[in-house]
Coordinates of C-alpha atoms in Angstrom, one line a residue:
X1 CA -287.4 90.7 -243.4
X2 CA -289.3 88.1 -241.3
X3 CA -292.3 88.4 -243.7
X4 CA -289.9 87.6 -246.7
X5 CA -288.4 84.7 -244.7
X6 CA -291.8 83.2 -244.0
X7 CA -292.9 83.5 -247.6
X8 CA -289.7 82.0 -249.0
X9 CA -289.1 79.3 -246.5
X10 CA -292.5 78.0 -245.4
X11 CA -294.4 75.8 -247.8
X12 CA -297.6 74.8 -246.0
X13 CA -299.1 71.4 -247.0
X14 CA -302.5 70.9 -248.3
X15 CA -305.0 73.7 -248.2
X16 CA -303.1 75.9 -245.7
X17 CA -301.9 78.3 -248.4
X18 CA -305.5 78.9 -249.4
X19 CA -306.4 80.1 -245.9
X20 CA -308.4 77.0 -245.0
X21 CA -308.4 75.6 -241.5
X22 CA -306.2 72.6 -240.6
X23 CA -307.9 69.2 -240.4
X24 CA -306.1 68.1 -237.2
X25 CA -305.3 70.2 -234.1
X26 CA -301.6 69.4 -234.4
X27 CA -301.6 70.9 -237.9
X28 CA -302.8 74.2 -236.4
X29 CA -300.0 74.0 -233.9
X30 CA -297.4 73.2 -236.7
X31 CA -298.6 76.3 -238.7
X32 CA -298.1 78.5 -235.6
X33 CA -294.7 76.9 -234.8
X34 CA -293.5 77.4 -238.4
X35 CA -294.1 81.1 -237.9
X36 CA -292.6 81.3 -234.5
X37 CA -289.5 79.5 -235.6
X38 CA -289.1 81.9 -238.5
X39 CA -289.5 84.9 -236.1
X40 CA -286.7 83.4 -233.9
X41 CA -284.3 83.2 -236.8
X42 CA -284.8 79.7 -238.0
X43 CA -285.3 78.7 -241.7
X44 CA -288.1 76.1 -241.9
X45 CA -287.8 73.5 -244.6
X46 CA -289.6 70.4 -245.7
X47 CA -287.7 67.1 -245.5
X48 CA -287.8 66.6 -249.2
X49 CA -286.1 70.0 -249.8
X50 CA -283.4 69.9 -247.2
X51 CA -280.6 72.5 -247.6
X52 CA -278.7 72.7 -244.4
X53 CA -276.5 75.4 -245.8
X54 CA -279.4 77.8 -246.4
X55 CA -279.0 79.5 -243.0
X56 CA -277.2 79.1 -239.7
X57 CA -280.3 77.5 -238.2
X58 CA -282.5 75.1 -240.1
X59 CA -285.6 73.4 -238.8
X60 CA -286.6 70.4 -241.0
X61 CA -290.2 69.2 -240.8
X62 CA -291.0 65.5 -240.5
X63 CA -287.5 64.1 -240.5
X64 CA -287.4 60.3 -240.5
X65 CA -285.9 58.6 -237.5
X66 CA -285.9 55.0 -236.4
X67 CA -288.7 55.8 -233.9
X68 CA -290.8 57.6 -236.5
X69 CA -290.8 61.1 -238.0
X70 CA -289.7 63.9 -235.7
X71 CA -292.0 66.9 -236.2
X72 CA -289.0 69.2 -236.5
X73 CA -285.3 68.4 -236.5
X74 CA -283.0 71.3 -235.6
X75 CA -279.7 71.9 -237.3
X76 CA -277.2 74.6 -236.3
X77 CA -274.2 75.2 -238.5
X78 CA -275.3 72.1 -240.5
X79 CA -275.1 69.9 -237.4
X80 CA -278.1 68.1 -235.9
X81 CA -278.7 69.4 -232.4
X82 CA -282.3 68.6 -231.3
X83 CA -286.0 68.1 -232.1
X84 CA -289.3 69.7 -231.6
X85 CA -292.3 67.4 -230.8
X86 CA -295.6 69.1 -231.6
X87 CA -298.9 68.5 -229.8
X88 CA -302.3 70.1 -230.0
X89 CA -303.2 73.0 -227.8
X90 CA -304.6 71.8 -224.5
X91 CA -302.4 68.6 -224.4
X92 CA -300.3 68.1 -221.3
X93 CA -296.9 68.5 -222.8
X94 CA -294.7 67.2 -220.0
X95 CA -295.6 63.6 -220.8
X96 CA -294.0 63.8 -224.3
X97 CA -290.4 64.5 -223.4
X98 CA -289.4 60.9 -223.6
X99 CA -290.8 60.7 -227.1
X100 CA -288.7 63.6 -228.1
X101 CA -285.7 62.1 -226.5
X102 CA -286.2 58.9 -228.5
X103 CA -286.3 60.9 -231.7
X104 CA -283.0 62.5 -230.7
X105 CA -281.4 59.2 -230.0
X106 CA -282.8 57.6 -233.2
X107 CA -281.9 60.3 -235.8
X108 CA -279.6 58.7 -238.5
X109 CA -276.0 59.0 -237.3
X110 CA -274.8 60.6 -240.5
X111 CA -276.7 63.7 -239.5
X112 CA -274.5 64.4 -236.5
X113 CA -272.1 61.8 -235.2
X114 CA -271.2 63.6 -231.9
X115 CA -273.7 62.6 -229.2
X116 CA -272.8 65.7 -227.2
X117 CA -274.5 67.8 -229.9
X118 CA -277.7 65.8 -229.9
X119 CA -279.2 67.5 -226.8
X120 CA -281.9 70.1 -227.3
X121 CA -285.4 69.0 -226.9
X122 CA -288.6 71.0 -227.2
X123 CA -292.2 69.8 -226.8
X124 CA -294.6 72.5 -228.0
X125 CA -298.1 73.4 -228.9
X126 CA -299.4 76.6 -230.5
X127 CA -299.8 78.0 -226.9
X128 CA -296.8 76.8 -224.9
X129 CA -293.2 75.5 -225.3
X130 CA -291.2 73.2 -222.9
X131 CA -287.4 73.0 -223.3
X132 CA -285.0 70.4 -222.0
X133 CA -281.2 70.3 -222.4
X134 CA -280.2 66.7 -222.2
X135 CA -276.6 67.7 -221.3
X136 CA -277.8 69.2 -217.9
X137 CA -276.7 67.1 -214.9
X138 CA -280.3 66.4 -214.1
X139 CA -282.2 67.2 -217.3
X140 CA -285.8 68.5 -216.8
X141 CA -288.3 70.3 -218.9
X142 CA -289.0 73.9 -218.2
X143 CA -291.3 76.4 -219.9
X144 CA -289.8 79.0 -222.1
X145 CA -291.4 82.0 -223.8
X146 CA -290.0 81.3 -227.3
X147 CA -287.7 78.9 -229.2
X148 CA -284.1 79.7 -228.7
X149 CA -282.3 81.4 -231.6
X150 CA -279.8 79.3 -233.6
X151 CA -277.0 81.5 -232.4
X152 CA -277.9 80.7 -228.8
X153 CA -277.9 77.0 -229.4
X154 CA -274.6 77.3 -231.3
X155 CA -273.0 79.1 -228.3
X156 CA -274.3 76.5 -225.9
X157 CA -272.9 73.7 -228.1
X158 CA -269.5 75.3 -227.8
X159 CA -269.6 75.5 -224.0
X160 CA -267.8 72.7 -222.1
X161 CA -270.6 72.5 -219.5
X162 CA -274.2 73.7 -219.2
X163 CA -275.2 76.6 -217.0
X164 CA -276.8 74.1 -214.5
X165 CA -273.6 72.1 -214.3
X166 CA -271.6 75.3 -213.6
X167 CA -274.0 76.4 -210.9
X168 CA -273.3 73.1 -209.1
X169 CA -269.7 74.2 -208.6
X170 CA -270.6 77.4 -206.9
X171 CA -269.2 77.8 -203.4
X172 CA -271.8 77.6 -200.6
X173 CA -273.4 80.8 -199.6
X174 CA -272.2 82.0 -196.2
X175 CA -275.0 83.7 -194.3

């Protein structure tokens, strides 16, 4: 099924389909991320062929924002919920969280009017992924092994508070 999803949803630009190497290191990372997203249940689409109803989770490549194009815009249940900023392997990813946050803030409002839903931020290369939930009390990036599945983000969007916010209300540990 994943093989069929990759074949039907991923249209690689340029000479990728012919098996040639990418010109830029970020292109290599995008190719790997397209495949990893599909394996995690996302349908990957080009910005000129957007169909947000194609699947519960849609990742749109190169979506225009007021700050420039986001490498991927994430939509869950047709609602915009986050972005993925792609960097070449070997790049220190932690310095690019602010860029991803700008893309989230600058996505056209008609794509998701509720600011509470605009919160999931990934900065990724073909070798690592950092994730940050902007709804956390003190948002910070952390390494994750894979992109979250659309169902997971959908569930988190429905929660009144994040896990980190709930952990703050725990009673003190008596020792």
